[in-house]
Tab-separated table of C-alpha atoms in Angstrom:
chain	number	residue	atom	x	y	z
A	648	PRO	CA	39.324	-80.957	157.186
A	649	ASP	CA	37.613	-83.579	155.208
A	650	GLY	CA	34.216	-84.817	157.004
A	651	LEU	CA	31.001	-85.334	157.106
A	652	SER	CA	29.576	-83.871	160.245
A	653	GLU	CA	30.859	-82.238	163.875
A	654	ALA	CA	31.904	-85.656	164.953
A	655	ASP	CA	34.872	-85.172	162.143
A	656	ASN	CA	36.014	-81.482	163.439
A	657	VAL	CA	39.704	-81.253	164.825
A	658	GLU	CA	40.468	-79.546	167.725
A	659	ARG	CA	43.716	-77.031	167.199
A	660	HIS	CA	44.188	-75.457	170.664
A	661	ARG	CA	43.035	-75.237	174.496
A	662	TRP	CA	43.687	-72.409	176.709
A	663	GLY	CA	43.070	-72.310	180.553
A	664	ASP	CA	42.231	-74.951	183.155
A	665	PRO	CA	38.398	-75.980	183.053
A	666	ARG	CA	36.851	-76.111	186.438
A	667	ARG	CA	35.580	-79.435	187.296
A	668	GLU	CA	33.552	-79.683	190.482
A	669	GLU	CA	30.772	-81.625	191.868
A	670	GLY	CA	27.309	-79.327	193.081
A	671	LEU	CA	28.279	-76.507	190.371
A	672	LEU	CA	25.108	-74.873	189.598
A	673	GLU	CA	24.272	-73.800	185.622
A	674	HIS	CA	23.961	-70.384	184.888
A	675	TRP	CA	20.334	-70.209	184.957
A	676	GLN	CA	19.910	-71.566	188.292
A	677	ILE	CA	22.717	-68.745	189.115
A	678	ALA	CA	20.717	-66.300	187.380
A	679	GLU	CA	17.529	-67.265	189.354
A	680	ARG	CA	19.118	-67.236	192.596
A	681	LEU	CA	20.646	-63.731	192.129
A	682	GLY	CA	17.635	-62.433	190.425
A	683	LEU	CA	19.644	-61.486	186.992
A	684	PHE	CA	16.660	-62.271	184.572
A	685	GLU	CA	12.920	-62.973	184.154
A	686	ASN	CA	11.700	-65.797	182.090
A	687	GLU	CA	7.974	-65.843	182.662
A	688	ARG	CA	7.027	-62.340	182.638
A	689	SER	CA	9.098	-61.997	178.898
A	690	VAL	CA	7.102	-64.805	177.643
A	691	ARG	CA	3.945	-62.839	178.401
A	692	ILE	CA	5.785	-59.698	176.469
A	693	ALA	CA	6.675	-61.892	173.565
A	694	GLN	CA	6.857	-65.479	173.244
A	695	SER	CA	9.232	-68.583	174.625
A	696	ARG	CA	12.913	-67.965	173.863
A	697	PHE	CA	13.048	-64.282	175.329
A	698	VAL	CA	14.513	-62.878	178.471
A	699	THR	CA	14.273	-59.877	180.320
A	700	LEU	CA	17.561	-58.961	182.146
A	701	MET	CA	17.064	-57.302	185.215
A	702	GLY	CA	19.591	-55.406	187.730
A	703	ALA	CA	22.885	-56.408	187.758
A	704	GLY	CA	21.980	-58.745	184.936
A	705	ALA	CA	21.342	-55.825	182.861
A	706	ARG	CA	24.301	-54.189	183.745
A	707	LEU	CA	26.566	-57.004	183.325
A	708	GLU	CA	25.452	-57.198	179.710
A	709	ARG	CA	25.949	-53.706	179.324
A	710	GLY	CA	29.468	-53.752	180.581
A	711	LEU	CA	30.761	-56.726	178.844
A	712	ILE	CA	29.585	-55.309	175.256
A	713	ALA	CA	31.593	-51.905	176.242
A	714	PHE	CA	34.560	-54.288	177.644
A	715	MET	CA	34.567	-56.022	174.062
A	716	LEU	CA	34.027	-52.790	172.143
A	717	ASP	CA	36.800	-51.006	173.816
A	718	HIS	CA	39.002	-53.791	173.763
A	719	HIS	CA	38.644	-54.429	170.187
A	720	GLY	CA	39.079	-50.730	169.359
A	721	ARG	CA	42.361	-50.583	170.856
A	722	ASN	CA	43.641	-53.153	168.613
A	723	GLY	CA	42.632	-51.437	165.334
A	724	TYR	CA	39.175	-51.991	164.881
A	725	ARG	CA	36.916	-49.086	163.660
A	726	GLU	CA	33.721	-49.223	165.787
A	727	MET	CA	30.445	-49.284	163.611
A	728	ALA	CA	26.820	-49.177	164.920
A	729	PRO	CA	25.059	-50.407	161.680
A	730	PRO	CA	21.120	-50.620	160.937
A	731	ILE	CA	19.442	-53.615	162.523
A	732	LEU	CA	16.735	-53.909	159.867
A	733	VAL	CA	18.345	-54.727	156.584
A	734	ASN	CA	16.873	-55.585	153.063
A	735	SER	CA	16.710	-58.655	150.986
A	736	ALA	CA	19.905	-57.712	149.135
A	737	SER	CA	22.070	-57.458	152.191
A	738	LEU	CA	21.090	-61.113	153.546
A	739	THR	CA	21.642	-62.612	149.881
A	740	GLY	CA	25.137	-60.769	149.416
A	741	SER	CA	26.030	-62.046	152.666
A	742	GLY	CA	24.703	-65.311	151.854
A	743	GLN	CA	21.531	-65.498	154.434
A	744	LEU	CA	18.962	-65.426	151.572
A	745	PRO	CA	17.855	-67.690	150.009
A	746	LYS	CA	19.154	-70.397	151.828
A	747	PHE	CA	18.137	-69.489	155.791
A	748	ALA	CA	14.920	-67.811	155.049
A	749	ASP	CA	13.211	-69.795	157.812
A	750	GLU	CA	15.515	-68.779	160.437
A	751	SER	CA	14.890	-65.225	159.934
A	752	PHE	CA	12.468	-62.607	160.823
A	753	ARG	CA	10.627	-60.584	158.394
A	754	CYS	CA	8.844	-57.289	158.382
A	755	ALA	CA	5.554	-58.110	156.701
A	756	ASP	CA	4.873	-54.728	155.044
A	757	ASP	CA	8.717	-53.898	154.235
A	758	ASP	CA	11.759	-55.552	152.159
A	759	LEU	CA	13.178	-55.457	155.818
A	760	TRP	CA	14.288	-58.246	157.875
A	761	LEU	CA	15.820	-58.132	161.493
A	762	THR	CA	19.372	-59.040	161.127
A	763	PRO	CA	20.610	-62.026	162.108
A	764	THR	CA	24.334	-61.005	162.843
A	765	ALA	CA	26.136	-58.317	162.195
A	766	GLU	CA	27.955	-59.741	159.755
A	767	VAL	CA	25.102	-58.777	157.393
A	768	PRO	CA	25.201	-55.417	157.321
A	769	LEU	CA	28.706	-54.866	157.479
A	770	THR	CA	29.045	-56.755	154.357
A	771	ALA	CA	26.606	-54.864	152.770
A	772	PHE	CA	28.415	-51.620	154.054
A	773	HIS	CA	30.778	-51.534	151.014
A	774	ARG	CA	28.115	-53.480	148.402
A	775	ASP	CA	28.845	-52.176	144.799
A	776	GLU	CA	32.203	-50.285	145.721
A	777	VAL	CA	35.609	-50.729	144.642
A	778	ILE	CA	38.201	-50.070	147.159
A	779	ALA	CA	41.782	-49.021	146.708
A	780	ALA	CA	43.931	-51.901	147.679
A	781	ASP	CA	46.216	-49.280	149.656
A	782	GLN	CA	42.998	-49.293	152.065
A	783	LEU	CA	43.260	-52.690	152.821
A	784	PRO	CA	42.503	-54.486	155.189
A	785	LEU	CA	39.029	-52.688	156.582
A	786	ARG	CA	38.699	-54.193	159.798
A	787	TYR	CA	35.305	-53.529	161.680
A	788	VAL	CA	33.660	-54.154	165.067
A	789	ALA	CA	29.694	-53.802	165.738
A	790	HIS	CA	27.467	-54.470	168.606
A	791	THR	CA	23.964	-55.221	167.458
A	792	PRO	CA	20.983	-57.403	168.862
A	793	CYS	CA	20.418	-60.327	166.554
A	794	PHE	CA	17.546	-62.248	165.924
A	795	ARG	CA	17.198	-66.002	164.780
A	796	ARG	CA	14.053	-68.254	164.793
A	797	GLU	CA	16.538	-71.035	165.728
A	798	ALA	CA	14.269	-73.372	163.915
A	799	GLY	CA	15.008	-77.303	164.546
A	800	SER	CA	16.444	-76.403	167.807
A	801	TYR	CA	13.247	-76.679	169.881
A	802	GLY	CA	13.683	-78.907	173.006
A	803	ARG	CA	17.525	-77.786	173.086
A	804	ASP	CA	18.710	-75.153	175.529
A	805	THR	CA	15.251	-74.210	176.485
A	806	ARG	CA	16.624	-72.543	179.786
A	807	GLY	CA	18.737	-69.460	180.209
A	808	LEU	CA	21.161	-67.571	177.857
A	809	ILE	CA	22.236	-70.107	175.380
A	810	ARG	CA	19.653	-70.430	172.266
A	811	LEU	CA	17.495	-67.360	172.183
A	812	HIS	CA	15.418	-65.738	169.558
A	813	GLN	CA	17.042	-62.199	170.141
A	814	PHE	CA	20.618	-62.022	171.653
A	815	ASN	CA	23.442	-59.181	171.767
A	816	LYS	CA	26.629	-60.128	169.784
A	817	VAL	CA	29.885	-58.083	169.116
A	818	GLU	CA	30.953	-59.099	165.563
A	819	LEU	CA	34.519	-58.375	163.893
A	820	TYR	CA	34.731	-58.098	160.502
A	821	TRP	CA	37.266	-58.029	157.687
A	822	PHE	CA	37.668	-57.057	154.043
A	823	CYS	CA	41.282	-57.614	152.784
A	824	HIS	CA	43.242	-58.693	149.493
A	825	PRO	CA	43.117	-62.349	148.789
A	826	ASP	CA	46.996	-62.602	149.119
A	827	HIS	CA	46.469	-62.331	152.768
A	828	SER	CA	43.248	-63.941	153.930
A	829	ALA	CA	44.641	-66.878	155.257
A	830	GLU	CA	46.804	-64.847	157.618
A	831	ALA	CA	43.916	-62.825	157.955
A	832	HIS	CA	41.945	-65.897	159.216
A	833	GLN	CA	44.349	-66.598	161.920
A	834	GLN	CA	44.686	-62.865	163.103
A	835	ILE	CA	40.659	-62.348	163.445
A	836	THR	CA	40.656	-65.636	165.449
A	837	ALA	CA	43.344	-64.873	167.749
A	838	ASP	CA	41.559	-61.567	168.500
A	839	ALA	CA	38.396	-63.113	169.551
A	840	GLU	CA	40.636	-65.832	171.819
A	841	ALA	CA	41.987	-62.469	173.272
A	842	VAL	CA	38.756	-61.451	174.440
A	843	LEU	CA	38.225	-65.185	176.327
A	844	GLU	CA	41.681	-64.925	177.812
A	845	ALA	CA	41.172	-61.613	178.974
A	846	LEU	CA	38.034	-62.623	180.703
A	847	GLU	CA	40.168	-65.830	182.155
A	848	LEU	CA	37.471	-68.151	180.321
A	849	PRO	CA	38.819	-71.494	179.456
A	850	TYR	CA	37.982	-72.547	176.206
A	851	ARG	CA	39.192	-74.530	173.160
A	852	LYS	CA	39.309	-73.918	169.289
A	853	ILE	CA	37.996	-76.352	166.834
A	854	GLU	CA	38.681	-76.472	163.149
A	855	LEU	CA	35.366	-77.290	161.727
A	856	CYS	CA	35.506	-79.850	158.531
A	857	THR	CA	34.125	-79.491	154.995
A	858	GLY	CA	30.656	-80.978	156.355
A	859	ASP	CA	30.141	-78.929	159.130
A	860	MET	CA	30.986	-75.489	157.790
A	861	GLY	CA	28.750	-72.941	157.306
A	862	PHE	CA	27.350	-71.821	153.466
A	863	SER	CA	29.557	-68.987	153.226
A	864	ALA	CA	32.789	-70.262	154.674
A	865	ALA	CA	35.829	-71.534	152.956
A	866	ARG	CA	37.568	-72.374	156.170
A	867	THR	CA	36.042	-71.830	159.836
A	868	TYR	CA	37.234	-71.625	163.642
A	869	ASP	CA	34.980	-72.263	166.317
A	870	LEU	CA	35.761	-71.294	170.026
A	871	GLU	CA	33.875	-73.115	172.484
A	872	VAL	CA	34.116	-72.128	175.940
A	873	TRP	CA	33.962	-74.086	179.554
A	874	LEU	CA	30.767	-73.955	181.246
A	875	ALA	CA	31.629	-75.093	184.499
A	876	GLY	CA	27.792	-76.029	185.573
A	877	ALA	CA	27.223	-77.962	182.809
A	878	ALA	CA	30.844	-79.474	182.575
A	879	ALA	CA	30.756	-79.028	178.791
A	880	TYR	CA	32.379	-76.877	176.208
A	881	ARG	CA	29.926	-75.053	174.485
A	882	GLU	CA	30.395	-72.392	170.941
A	883	ILE	CA	31.192	-68.871	171.613
A	884	SER	CA	32.545	-67.332	168.225
A	885	SER	CA	32.703	-69.041	164.857
A	886	CYS	CA	35.537	-67.218	162.809
A	887	SER	CA	35.460	-67.984	159.105
A	888	VAL	CA	37.241	-66.804	155.935
A	889	CYS	CA	34.488	-66.442	153.076
A	890	GLY	CA	37.125	-66.250	150.309
A	891	ASP	CA	35.256	-63.967	147.391
A	892	PHE	CA	31.930	-65.757	148.166
A	893	GLN	CA	30.429	-62.771	149.992
A	894	ALA	CA	32.347	-60.319	147.660
A	895	ARG	CA	31.131	-61.495	144.353
A	896	ARG	CA	27.443	-61.869	145.437
A	897	SER	CA	27.756	-58.173	146.924
A	898	ALA	CA	30.090	-56.816	144.004
A	899	ILE	CA	32.761	-55.616	146.175
A	900	ARG	CA	36.290	-55.147	144.440
A	901	LEU	CA	39.301	-53.826	145.218
A	902	LYS	CA	41.761	-51.806	142.777
A	903	ASP	CA	45.731	-52.221	142.318
A	904	SER	CA	48.240	-51.978	139.649
A	905	ASN	CA	46.649	-55.379	138.358
A	906	GLY	CA	43.375	-53.739	137.524
A	907	THR	CA	40.378	-54.959	139.847
A	908	GLN	CA	39.534	-58.372	141.414
A	909	LEU	CA	37.448	-59.242	144.168
A	910	VAL	CA	38.193	-58.580	147.739
A	911	HIS	CA	38.096	-61.384	150.508
A	912	THR	CA	36.146	-61.161	153.591
A	913	LEU	CA	36.257	-62.902	157.021
A	914	ASN	CA	33.839	-62.632	160.114
A	915	GLY	CA	33.929	-63.495	163.763
A	916	SER	CA	32.467	-63.370	166.874
A	917	GLY	CA	34.009	-61.009	169.161
A	918	LEU	CA	31.862	-62.563	171.188
A	919	ALA	CA	28.338	-63.494	171.672
A	920	VAL	CA	27.365	-61.830	174.662
A	921	GLY	CA	24.854	-63.927	176.331
A	922	ARG	CA	27.180	-67.059	176.203
A	923	THR	CA	29.730	-65.030	177.680
A	924	MET	CA	27.498	-63.894	180.629
A	925	ALA	CA	26.501	-67.637	180.772
A	926	ALA	CA	30.594	-68.740	180.949
A	927	LEU	CA	31.091	-65.802	183.640
A	928	LEU	CA	28.257	-67.074	185.822
A	929	GLU	CA	29.297	-70.968	185.821
A	930	ASN	CA	32.978	-70.308	185.942
A	931	GLY	CA	32.953	-67.580	188.733
A	932	GLN	CA	30.433	-69.257	191.080
A	933	GLN	CA	31.352	-68.954	194.764
A	934	ALA	CA	30.217	-70.986	197.573
A	935	ASP	CA	28.513	-68.144	199.312
A	936	GLY	CA	26.006	-67.894	196.395
A	937	SER	CA	28.111	-64.705	194.880
A	938	VAL	CA	29.861	-64.813	191.507
A	939	LYS	CA	33.103	-63.539	190.972
A	940	LEU	CA	34.166	-61.545	187.867
A	941	PRO	CA	37.357	-61.353	186.214
A	942	ALA	CA	39.487	-58.213	186.767
A	943	ALA	CA	39.281	-56.820	183.255
A	944	LEU	CA	35.802	-56.634	183.746
A	945	VAL	CA	35.521	-54.901	187.052
A	946	PRO	CA	35.776	-50.990	185.527
A	947	TYR	CA	32.809	-52.024	183.624
A	948	PHE	CA	30.472	-53.895	185.949
A	949	GLY	CA	31.721	-51.862	188.933
A	950	SER	CA	32.072	-54.487	191.480
A	951	GLU	CA	34.579	-57.684	191.913
A	952	HIS	CA	31.313	-59.783	192.661
A	953	ILE	CA	27.768	-60.211	191.868
A	954	THR	CA	25.664	-60.710	195.090
A	955	PRO	CA	22.192	-61.647	195.867
A	956	ALA	CA	19.908	-58.716	196.070
């Protein structure tokens, strides 16, 4: 859609029945009651916007990561565990540099940066390669810690898990033939939506307008999960088709009977783990102070409820 800002984005779809009740707590309030993470000591260890997950909080995050990786693996994604430190060429190829240098953390003595998203190493995995057309599409899933300065966001979401300098994310990434990238964009978005539905989390799908899309993207859907305590939808996944933008920067081509041409790349969060935890806590909160978890997550967490320690 043509537009200048997020006000011009277009809602395309809703799923689930958002919970709307008086007196519901936000996720950080629930986490404090249940002893799921520690803020003050984390500032002592690092600085503000870092958290230390504890007990059931750490187990919930670990279970969510395993659930997401297993879910996408069953749907044909190849699991990857790429380097978390990436060089400048990798960041440039994916579109992070030079535009977003101020958003990233750099290692002073090396040409290495802490990755802001697994999209960066997954793009670079096939840099300077020619891929046979019959191997496409290549579909990867990776869990990594992600590191972002969140420049310009100070004063927003200062409590809880929504906007941290370090967070975990499960990333989906495709290399595909240009003739099939529009269809692939619908599929990668549906794959992210399927995780929200499996976790019984209400959400809406928003198509971003031209003025609100990311630097590398040609078309983007944002998935926004319902946070019952905050009574608001918040972004939990951004699924983009980048055309040949990243492939051109990274020299990633395909070869078929017509010769060589640039591949198309796609990426999407499947999902941001901390925000998923926030949504589970707010939507699953019970009157007795516990949190009820969705059935799909019980085998990974080991219980149907998170209860006060």
